[in-house]
Short mmCIF file of C-alpha atoms in Angstrom, two decimals:
data_model
loop_
_atom_site.label_atom_id
_atom_site.label_comp_id
_atom_site.label_asym_id
_atom_site.label_seq_id
_atom_site.Cartn_x
_atom_site.Cartn_y
_atom_site.Cartn_z
CA MET A 778 -18.69 -30.12 45.53
CA LYS A 779 -15.22 -29.69 46.97
CA VAL A 780 -14.70 -27.19 49.75
CA PRO A 781 -11.59 -26.41 51.75
CA CYS A 782 -12.00 -28.23 55.05
CA CYS A 783 -11.24 -25.13 57.06
CA LEU A 784 -14.53 -23.58 56.02
CA PHE A 785 -17.61 -24.41 57.96
CA ARG A 786 -20.34 -25.39 55.56
CA ASN A 787 -23.87 -24.60 56.44
CA PHE A 788 -26.30 -26.33 54.09
CA SER A 789 -23.60 -26.47 51.41
CA TYR A 790 -23.39 -22.70 51.16
CA VAL A 791 -19.99 -21.27 50.29
CA PRO A 792 -19.75 -17.59 49.41
CA PRO A 793 -18.64 -17.08 45.81
CA PRO A 794 -15.15 -15.74 45.11
CA PRO A 795 -14.83 -11.96 44.83
CA LEU A 796 -15.27 -10.21 41.50
CA VAL A 797 -13.23 -7.30 40.26
CA PRO A 798 -15.53 -4.28 40.56
CA VAL A 799 -16.29 -2.08 37.57
CA GLN A 800 -17.89 1.31 37.04
CA LEU A 801 -21.39 1.40 35.64
CA PRO A 802 -21.73 2.36 31.98
CA SER A 803 -22.37 6.05 31.59
CA SER A 804 -25.15 7.51 29.49
CA GLY A 805 -24.78 6.49 25.86
CA GLU A 806 -22.38 3.73 26.79
CA ALA A 807 -22.87 -0.02 26.70
CA HIS A 808 -20.73 -2.77 28.15
CA LEU A 809 -20.34 -6.11 26.48
CA TRP A 810 -18.98 -9.07 28.43
CA TYR A 811 -18.41 -12.39 26.80
CA VAL A 812 -17.20 -15.84 27.77
CA VAL A 813 -16.00 -18.69 25.58
CA PRO A 814 -17.35 -22.04 26.83
CA ASP A 815 -14.40 -24.01 25.45
CA GLU A 816 -12.07 -22.04 27.68
CA VAL A 817 -13.94 -23.05 30.80
CA LYS A 818 -12.93 -26.58 31.60
CA ASP A 819 -12.42 -26.74 35.34
CA PRO A 820 -15.26 -28.77 36.91
CA SER A 821 -14.90 -27.00 40.26
CA LEU A 822 -15.28 -23.67 38.50
CA LEU A 823 -18.42 -24.89 36.78
CA SER A 824 -19.58 -26.03 40.18
CA GLN A 825 -19.05 -22.54 41.56
CA TYR A 826 -21.12 -21.16 38.71
CA MET A 827 -23.88 -23.62 39.40
CA ASP A 828 -23.84 -22.57 43.06
CA ILE A 829 -24.83 -18.99 42.32
CA LEU A 830 -27.83 -19.97 40.21
CA SER A 831 -31.33 -19.89 41.58
CA PRO A 832 -33.25 -23.20 41.94
CA CYS A 833 -35.33 -22.25 38.92
CA GLU A 834 -32.25 -21.58 36.84
CA LYS A 835 -30.68 -24.86 37.92
CA GLU A 836 -33.78 -26.71 36.84
CA ASN A 837 -33.67 -24.97 33.50
CA VAL A 838 -30.04 -25.94 33.03
CA LEU A 839 -30.88 -29.57 33.60
CA SER A 840 -33.61 -29.44 30.97
CA PHE A 841 -31.03 -29.03 28.23
CA ARG A 842 -29.95 -32.08 26.28
CA GLY A 843 -26.32 -32.98 26.39
CA GLU A 844 -23.40 -31.75 28.44
CA GLY A 845 -22.43 -29.03 25.99
CA LEU A 846 -25.82 -27.38 26.12
CA LYS A 847 -26.03 -27.75 29.88
CA LYS A 848 -22.63 -26.15 30.29
CA ALA A 849 -23.59 -23.26 28.02
CA ALA A 850 -26.77 -22.75 30.02
CA VAL A 851 -24.84 -22.59 33.31
CA LEU A 852 -22.30 -20.20 31.84
CA ALA A 853 -25.02 -17.96 30.48
CA ARG A 854 -26.71 -17.50 33.83
CA ALA A 855 -23.39 -17.24 35.67
CA LEU A 856 -22.27 -14.59 33.20
CA VAL A 857 -25.37 -12.48 33.77
CA ARG A 858 -25.16 -12.73 37.54
CA THR A 859 -21.45 -12.15 37.93
CA THR A 860 -21.48 -9.31 35.42
CA ILE A 861 -24.24 -7.41 37.16
CA ALA A 862 -22.68 -8.09 40.56
CA ARG A 863 -19.46 -6.39 39.47
CA TYR A 864 -21.12 -3.02 39.31
CA GLN A 865 -21.39 -3.18 43.07
CA ILE A 866 -24.09 -0.66 43.40
CA ASN A 867 -24.58 -0.10 47.12
CA GLY A 868 -21.52 -2.07 48.10
CA HIS A 869 -20.72 -5.70 47.61
CA VAL A 870 -23.31 -7.70 45.78
CA ASN A 871 -23.32 -11.45 45.91
CA PRO A 872 -24.11 -12.68 42.38
CA GLY A 873 -26.16 -15.47 43.85
CA SER A 874 -28.43 -13.06 45.62
CA LEU A 875 -29.60 -11.18 42.54
CA LYS A 876 -33.21 -11.68 41.69
CA PHE A 877 -34.72 -11.63 38.27
CA CYS A 878 -38.24 -11.21 37.09
CA LYS A 879 -39.96 -10.85 33.76
CA ASN A 880 -41.51 -7.76 32.25
CA LYS A 881 -45.08 -7.95 31.09
CA TYR A 882 -43.93 -9.40 27.78
CA GLY A 883 -41.71 -11.99 29.38
CA LYS A 884 -38.34 -10.35 28.96
CA PRO A 885 -36.02 -11.13 31.88
CA GLU A 886 -35.13 -8.11 34.00
CA LEU A 887 -33.31 -7.38 37.19
CA HIS A 888 -35.65 -7.28 40.14
CA TRP A 889 -35.32 -4.17 42.23
CA GLU A 890 -36.33 -5.57 45.58
CA HIS A 891 -32.91 -4.78 47.02
CA ASP A 892 -33.22 -1.22 45.81
CA LEU A 893 -29.82 -1.39 44.20
CA GLY A 894 -28.53 2.14 44.15
CA LYS A 895 -30.39 5.30 43.37
CA PRO A 896 -33.53 4.96 41.27
CA GLU A 897 -31.96 6.84 38.40
CA HIS A 898 -29.38 4.10 37.85
CA LYS A 899 -31.46 1.28 36.49
CA VAL A 900 -29.31 -1.50 35.09
CA HIS A 901 -30.56 -3.17 31.91
CA PHE A 902 -29.08 -6.32 30.52
CA ASN A 903 -29.55 -8.75 27.67
CA LEU A 904 -28.00 -12.11 26.94
CA SER A 905 -27.19 -14.01 23.78
CA HIS A 906 -25.43 -17.25 23.17
CA THR A 907 -24.15 -19.60 20.57
CA SER A 908 -22.56 -22.91 21.45
CA SER A 909 -19.15 -21.28 21.20
CA LEU A 910 -19.64 -17.83 22.72
CA ILE A 911 -21.94 -16.29 25.28
CA ALA A 912 -22.35 -12.55 25.59
CA CYS A 913 -24.06 -10.18 27.96
CA ALA A 914 -24.72 -6.51 27.26
CA ILE A 915 -25.25 -3.96 30.01
CA ALA A 916 -26.61 -0.41 29.91
CA VAL A 917 -27.94 2.04 32.44
CA ASN A 918 -31.35 3.60 31.98
CA SER A 919 -31.55 2.35 28.39
CA LEU A 920 -33.17 -0.68 26.87
CA ILE A 921 -30.55 -2.90 25.34
CA GLY A 922 -30.48 -5.98 23.14
CA ILE A 923 -27.65 -8.17 21.88
CA ASP A 924 -27.29 -11.03 19.46
CA VAL A 925 -24.25 -13.09 18.56
CA GLU A 926 -23.81 -15.62 15.78
CA ASP A 927 -21.03 -17.86 14.62
CA LYS A 928 -19.41 -16.24 11.59
CA GLN A 929 -19.29 -19.59 9.85
CA ARG A 930 -22.94 -20.27 10.28
CA LYS A 931 -24.55 -21.57 7.12
CA LEU A 932 -28.21 -21.68 6.41
CA LYS A 933 -29.76 -24.93 5.27
CA SER A 934 -32.08 -22.96 3.03
CA ASN A 935 -31.31 -20.58 0.20
CA LEU A 936 -30.32 -17.18 1.61
CA VAL A 937 -32.29 -15.00 -0.72
CA SER A 938 -35.43 -17.16 -0.48
CA PHE A 939 -35.14 -17.00 3.25
CA ALA A 940 -34.70 -13.24 3.13
CA ARG A 941 -37.67 -12.80 0.82
CA ARG A 942 -39.77 -14.70 3.26
CA TYR A 943 -38.70 -12.94 6.44
CA PHE A 944 -36.95 -9.67 5.65
CA THR A 945 -38.18 -6.44 4.12
CA PRO A 946 -37.93 -5.60 0.41
CA HIS A 947 -35.11 -3.12 0.98
CA GLU A 948 -33.09 -5.65 2.92
CA VAL A 949 -33.65 -8.29 0.26
CA LYS A 950 -32.56 -5.85 -2.43
CA VAL A 951 -29.32 -5.06 -0.60
CA LEU A 952 -28.64 -8.72 0.09
CA SER A 953 -29.35 -9.82 -3.48
CA SER A 954 -27.04 -7.17 -4.85
CA ILE A 955 -24.01 -8.80 -3.22
CA GLN A 956 -22.39 -10.98 -5.87
CA ASP A 957 -19.92 -12.97 -3.87
CA PRO A 958 -21.76 -15.82 -2.10
CA GLU A 959 -19.50 -15.72 0.93
CA LEU A 960 -19.84 -11.96 1.39
CA GLN A 961 -23.54 -12.33 0.90
CA ARG A 962 -23.72 -14.96 3.60
CA GLN A 963 -21.71 -12.79 5.98
CA HIS A 964 -23.98 -9.86 5.34
CA PHE A 965 -26.99 -12.04 5.99
CA ILE A 966 -25.65 -13.13 9.35
CA LYS A 967 -24.83 -9.55 10.35
CA LEU A 968 -28.26 -8.40 9.30
CA TRP A 969 -29.87 -11.20 11.27
CA THR A 970 -27.97 -10.23 14.41
CA LEU A 971 -28.93 -6.58 13.97
CA LYS A 972 -32.60 -7.42 13.59
CA GLU A 973 -32.49 -9.78 16.55
CA SER A 974 -30.74 -7.22 18.73
CA TYR A 975 -33.47 -4.69 17.97
CA VAL A 976 -36.31 -7.06 18.79
CA LYS A 977 -34.56 -8.13 21.98
CA ALA A 978 -33.96 -4.53 23.01
CA LEU A 979 -37.63 -3.76 22.50
CA GLY A 980 -38.36 -6.65 24.78
CA ARG A 981 -41.80 -7.40 23.50
CA GLY A 982 -41.25 -10.70 21.75
CA PHE A 983 -41.27 -11.64 18.09
CA SER A 984 -45.00 -11.66 17.83
CA ALA A 985 -45.04 -7.98 18.66
CA GLN A 986 -42.35 -7.13 16.14
CA PRO A 987 -41.96 -9.67 13.32
CA PHE A 988 -38.85 -9.15 11.25
CA LYS A 989 -40.86 -8.08 8.24
CA THR A 990 -42.19 -5.04 10.05
CA PHE A 991 -38.93 -3.12 10.29
CA THR A 992 -36.01 -2.38 8.02
CA ILE A 993 -32.41 -2.10 9.07
CA ARG A 994 -30.57 0.32 6.85
CA ILE A 995 -26.84 0.13 6.71
CA ARG A 996 -25.12 3.15 5.33
CA GLU A 997 -22.34 2.29 2.94
CA SER A 998 -18.80 2.99 4.01
CA GLU A 999 -16.74 5.37 1.91
CA SER A 1000 -15.53 2.64 -0.32
CA GLY A 1001 -19.08 1.64 -1.13
CA ASP A 1002 -18.56 -1.72 0.44
CA ILE A 1003 -21.73 -2.45 2.32
CA CYS A 1004 -20.18 -5.40 4.01
CA ALA A 1005 -17.46 -3.46 5.77
CA LEU A 1006 -19.20 -3.51 9.09
CA ASN A 1007 -16.47 -4.70 11.34
CA CYS A 1008 -15.24 -1.59 13.01
CA LEU A 1009 -16.99 0.35 15.69
CA ASP A 1010 -16.71 3.55 13.65
CA ASN A 1011 -19.47 2.35 11.45
CA LYS A 1012 -22.00 2.53 14.25
CA ALA A 1013 -23.48 5.77 13.01
CA GLY A 1014 -24.40 4.14 9.74
CA ILE A 1015 -27.04 1.77 11.00
CA THR A 1016 -30.63 2.81 11.47
CA VAL A 1017 -33.94 1.10 11.91
CA GLU A 1018 -37.13 2.08 10.20
CA CYS A 1019 -40.46 0.78 11.34
CA MET A 1020 -42.92 0.06 8.59
CA ASP A 1021 -45.96 -0.03 10.76
CA ASP A 1022 -45.24 2.71 13.26
CA PRO A 1023 -43.74 5.81 11.70
CA ASN A 1024 -44.07 7.51 15.07
CA ARG A 1025 -41.42 5.27 16.49
CA LEU A 1026 -38.46 7.44 15.60
CA SER A 1027 -35.49 5.58 14.28
CA LYS A 1028 -33.13 7.95 16.00
CA ASN A 1029 -34.26 6.45 19.27
CA TRP A 1030 -32.15 3.39 18.60
CA GLU A 1031 -28.41 3.03 18.25
CA PHE A 1032 -26.72 0.02 16.75
CA ALA A 1033 -23.22 -1.33 16.86
CA THR A 1034 -21.91 -4.37 15.08
CA MET A 1035 -18.56 -6.05 15.54
CA GLU A 1036 -16.57 -9.23 15.38
CA LEU A 1037 -15.60 -11.08 18.52
CA MET A 1038 -12.56 -13.36 18.61
CA GLY A 1039 -12.55 -13.27 14.84
CA SER A 1040 -15.13 -16.03 14.99
CA HIS A 1041 -18.42 -14.36 15.82
CA TYR A 1042 -20.54 -11.47 14.72
CA ALA A 1043 -22.25 -9.48 17.44
CA ALA A 1044 -24.84 -6.74 17.23
CA VAL A 1045 -25.89 -4.47 20.05
CA CYS A 1046 -28.96 -2.25 19.98
CA MET A 1047 -29.47 0.40 22.60
CA GLU A 1048 -32.13 2.97 23.22
CA ASN A 1049 -30.97 6.55 23.15
CA SER A 1050 -31.64 8.51 26.24
CA ALA A 1051 -33.18 11.93 25.68
CA ALA A 1052 -30.02 13.54 27.03
CA HIS A 1053 -28.06 11.88 24.31
CA GLN A 1054 -29.81 13.41 21.36
CA THR A 1055 -29.02 16.61 19.57
CA ASP A 1056 -30.65 18.27 16.61
CA GLN A 1057 -28.19 16.58 14.34
CA GLY A 1058 -29.02 13.17 15.67
CA SER A 1059 -27.48 11.33 18.55
CA TYR A 1060 -23.94 10.61 19.50
CA PRO A 1061 -22.81 7.14 18.49
CA MET A 1062 -22.89 4.49 21.18
CA ARG A 1063 -19.70 3.96 23.14
CA LEU A 1064 -19.03 0.30 23.59
CA ILE A 1065 -16.61 -1.30 26.04
CA VAL A 1066 -15.95 -4.93 25.31
CA ARG A 1067 -14.47 -7.32 27.83
CA LYS A 1068 -13.75 -10.99 27.66
CA THR A 1069 -14.14 -12.85 30.91
CA ILE A 1070 -13.96 -16.10 32.77
CA PRO A 1071 -16.02 -15.18 35.82
CA PHE A 1072 -14.09 -15.47 39.09
CA VAL A 1073 -10.90 -16.14 37.16
CA LYS A 1074 -9.94 -13.31 34.86
CA ASP A 1075 -11.19 -10.38 32.84
CA GLU A 1076 -9.62 -8.88 29.78
CA LEU A 1077 -10.43 -5.53 28.24
CA VAL A 1078 -10.84 -6.04 24.51
CA SER A 1079 -11.81 -2.58 23.34
CA MET B 16 -69.82 -22.96 23.15
CA ALA B 17 -66.45 -24.45 23.59
CA SER B 18 -66.45 -28.20 23.36
CA THR B 19 -64.07 -30.57 24.91
CA ALA B 20 -62.41 -32.36 22.05
CA LEU B 21 -60.90 -35.72 22.75
CA LYS B 22 -57.49 -36.40 21.39
CA ALA B 23 -57.47 -37.25 17.70
CA SER B 24 -61.22 -37.73 17.55
CA SER B 25 -62.79 -34.42 16.69
CA SER B 26 -61.93 -32.02 13.96
CA LEU B 27 -63.60 -29.15 15.75
CA CYS B 28 -61.07 -26.55 16.73
CA VAL B 29 -62.29 -23.72 18.86
CA ARG B 30 -59.62 -21.15 19.29
CA PRO B 31 -59.60 -17.41 19.70
CA ALA B 32 -59.57 -15.75 16.32
CA GLN B 33 -56.30 -14.09 17.08
CA SER B 34 -53.83 -16.72 18.03
CA GLN B 35 -51.53 -15.89 20.87
CA PRO B 36 -48.56 -18.10 20.55
CA LYS B 37 -46.51 -19.07 23.53
CA ILE B 38 -42.87 -18.26 23.24
CA SER B 39 -40.42 -19.89 25.52
CA GLY B 40 -36.90 -18.73 26.02
CA SER B 41 -34.65 -20.04 23.32
CA ARG B 42 -31.05 -19.40 23.45
CA SER B 43 -30.21 -16.64 21.09
CA VAL B 44 -33.62 -15.16 21.16
CA SER B 45 -35.84 -13.08 23.06
CA LEU B 46 -38.37 -13.32 25.24
CA PRO B 47 -40.55 -15.78 26.92
CA ILE B 48 -44.08 -14.54 26.93
CA ASN B 49 -45.92 -15.54 29.99
CA ARG B 50 -49.48 -14.91 29.04
CA LYS B 51 -51.18 -17.12 31.48
CA ALA B 52 -54.58 -16.07 30.30
CA CYS B 53 -54.22 -17.52 26.87
CA PRO B 54 -55.02 -21.12 26.12
CA SER B 55 -52.01 -22.88 24.69
CA LEU B 56 -51.91 -26.10 22.79
CA THR B 57 -50.43 -27.82 25.77
CA SER B 58 -52.75 -26.25 28.30
CA ARG B 59 -53.41 -28.35 31.32
CA ARG B 60 -56.93 -27.15 31.74
CA GLY B 61 -59.70 -29.65 31.37
CA LEU B 62 -60.77 -27.94 28.20
CA LYS B 63 -58.58 -29.31 25.48
CA ILE B 64 -59.79 -27.20 22.65
CA CYS B 65 -57.50 -28.27 19.89
CA CYS B 66 -56.88 -31.63 18.33
CA ALA B 67 -53.49 -33.26 18.74
CA ALA B 68 -51.57 -34.18 15.63
CA LYS B 69 -51.23 -37.63 14.12
CA PRO B 70 -48.12 -39.60 15.07
CA GLU B 71 -46.93 -39.58 11.44
CA THR B 72 -46.93 -35.80 11.45
CA VAL B 73 -44.99 -35.74 14.69
CA ASP B 74 -42.48 -38.16 13.18
CA LYS B 75 -41.98 -36.03 10.11
CA VAL B 76 -41.45 -32.97 12.28
CA CYS B 77 -38.87 -34.87 14.34
CA LYS B 78 -37.04 -35.81 11.16
CA ILE B 79 -36.88 -32.22 9.98
CA VAL B 80 -35.77 -30.98 13.40
CA LYS B 81 -33.02 -33.59 13.58
CA LYS B 82 -31.82 -32.56 10.16
CA GLN B 83 -31.77 -28.84 10.95
CA LEU B 84 -30.01 -29.30 14.26
CA ALA B 85 -27.68 -31.96 12.89
CA LEU B 86 -28.74 -34.46 15.54
CA PRO B 87 -27.92 -38.14 15.08
CA ASP B 88 -30.71 -40.21 13.53
CA ASP B 89 -31.09 -42.32 16.61
CA SER B 90 -31.54 -39.40 19.01
CA SER B 91 -34.88 -39.70 20.72
CA LEU B 92 -37.26 -36.87 20.05
CA SER B 93 -40.84 -36.73 21.13
CA GLY B 94 -43.74 -34.33 20.89
CA GLU B 95 -42.62 -32.71 24.09
CA SER B 96 -39.09 -32.03 22.88
CA LYS B 97 -38.39 -28.34 23.13
CA PHE B 98 -36.37 -26.87 20.28
CA SER B 99 -34.35 -24.70 22.61
CA ALA B 100 -33.45 -27.64 24.84
CA LEU B 101 -32.10 -29.38 21.74
CA GLY B 102 -29.87 -26.43 21.03
CA ALA B 103 -32.00 -24.54 18.51
CA ASP B 104 -31.78 -20.80 18.45
CA SER B 105 -34.20 -18.46 16.71
CA LEU B 106 -32.57 -18.86 13.32
CA ASP B 107 -32.81 -22.65 13.64
CA THR B 108 -36.47 -22.38 14.58
CA VAL B 109 -37.27 -20.27 11.57
CA GLU B 110 -35.39 -22.68 9.30
CA ILE B 111 -37.22 -25.60 10.82
CA VAL B 112 -40.51 -23.89 10.04
CA MET B 113 -39.40 -23.28 6.47
CA GLY B 114 -38.55 -26.96 6.20
CA LEU B 115 -41.98 -27.84 7.50
CA GLU B 116 -43.62 -25.50 5.02
CA GLU B 117 -41.85 -27.26 2.18
CA GLU B 118 -42.54 -30.74 3.47
CA PHE B 119 -46.23 -30.18 4.09
CA GLY B 120 -47.02 -27.61 1.43
CA ILE B 121 -48.30 -25.06 3.91
CA SER B 122 -47.59 -21.45 4.69
CA VAL B 123 -46.91 -20.31 8.22
CA GLU B 124 -47.37 -16.74 9.36
CA GLU B 125 -44.20 -15.07 10.53
CA GLU B 126 -45.52 -14.47 14.00
CA SER B 127 -46.33 -18.14 14.41
CA ALA B 128 -43.06 -19.20 12.83
CA GLN B 129 -40.99 -17.61 15.51
CA ALA B 130 -43.24 -18.79 18.28
CA ILE B 131 -43.22 -22.56 17.91
CA THR B 132 -41.24 -24.08 20.71
CA THR B 133 -41.89 -27.82 20.71
CA VAL B 134 -42.29 -30.64 18.22
CA GLN B 135 -45.90 -31.08 19.26
CA GLU B 136 -46.73 -27.42 18.72
CA ALA B 137 -45.24 -27.63 15.26
CA ALA B 138 -47.16 -30.78 14.40
CA ASP B 139 -50.45 -29.42 15.72
CA MET B 140 -50.04 -26.21 13.80
CA ILE B 141 -49.21 -28.11 10.62
CA GLU B 142 -52.34 -30.19 10.79
CA LYS B 143 -54.48 -27.17 11.49
CA LEU B 144 -53.05 -25.42 8.45
CA ILE B 145 -53.48 -28.47 6.24
CA GLU B 146 -57.06 -28.71 7.33
CA LYS B 147 -57.68 -25.06 6.67
CA LYS B 148 -56.17 -25.48 3.26
CA GLY B 149 -58.38 -28.39 2.45
CA ALA B 150 -61.55 -26.74 3.71
#
């Protein structure tokens, strides 16, 4: 690791560069931060990312096969740490000092040992990555889940057979009704990300919520085109219905789906806080999207 | 009474009626489940209560995994290879399981499908299902 010679190094520790601070998401708002691995080439930058990881995380990085996967693993952890650190609750937070633990189902969570901020501002996060894009979603006092997929992703198996096997009858019906194979494939990928984002938001693992146990309903846009899901205005049209637990109200969950960089589909699922619900249903989720190269630059996307 | 089954020798499988699969963190997926109380196929306890799969089964699984993840033929996979470490996300894992179902003529429950994390786990599960089928 290279270090300017004017700095005194104690056991190889160098404080990470500063991060541009950001306000926490408000109620009903989610933040999405993403990084593109191909745009991160500087070895010393990757070294700085590695430096803020915990020993456990470093070990995990090394368990991946191949440099590409290792790099993605480092970026993923660095993204989570630097993103959360930006919110600077209680003053400056060193991204390397954040601690994570797992909930009783194994979902990674921020550990509150440092008592970051007032108890009513609990930061929730979720991570998703493909080889070409890594994204982190942040919410306050709401469970949140995110999934991203490459738009070009093709299944090895037949789409409809796959859907019959793993999706609900309604979802299969909608999928099968799409004539154009390319539009059908795109819809499949979007649906997959929506279902994944829900399961990840729930945080209880696939075994607790297999895909066949809940239906994602996508309300058609005015033109009747059920595939027109790429603007945030369509958020209000997505709901989840649980087959096995009618008591779990679908209005408790908000979804948003979008395209990132024109190359990826992303879905975000967030729990509605009680304050956010009215008799007519809840307000749609506000989503702030930023592209970042941690320690280098941030760019507001929407 | 649980019996200690030696590798590849006994066909006696003593497992809890409700299987509790171990999920490890894959990339685009949720949630590692750390249920330390539940015996896993790769448990280190002295009581190995499930039979390990035949090498041929492991080989077939490796082939299917390589194909799904577009890995070169000569890449070295073993029973211990974790899908996520090879770059598989949840969609890959489910497709791998579908491929295994076709190859071996078995049917895997959805919960198990999304919970398999290594080549060995896949192979062991396959053989258990084949056996159940034949019984």
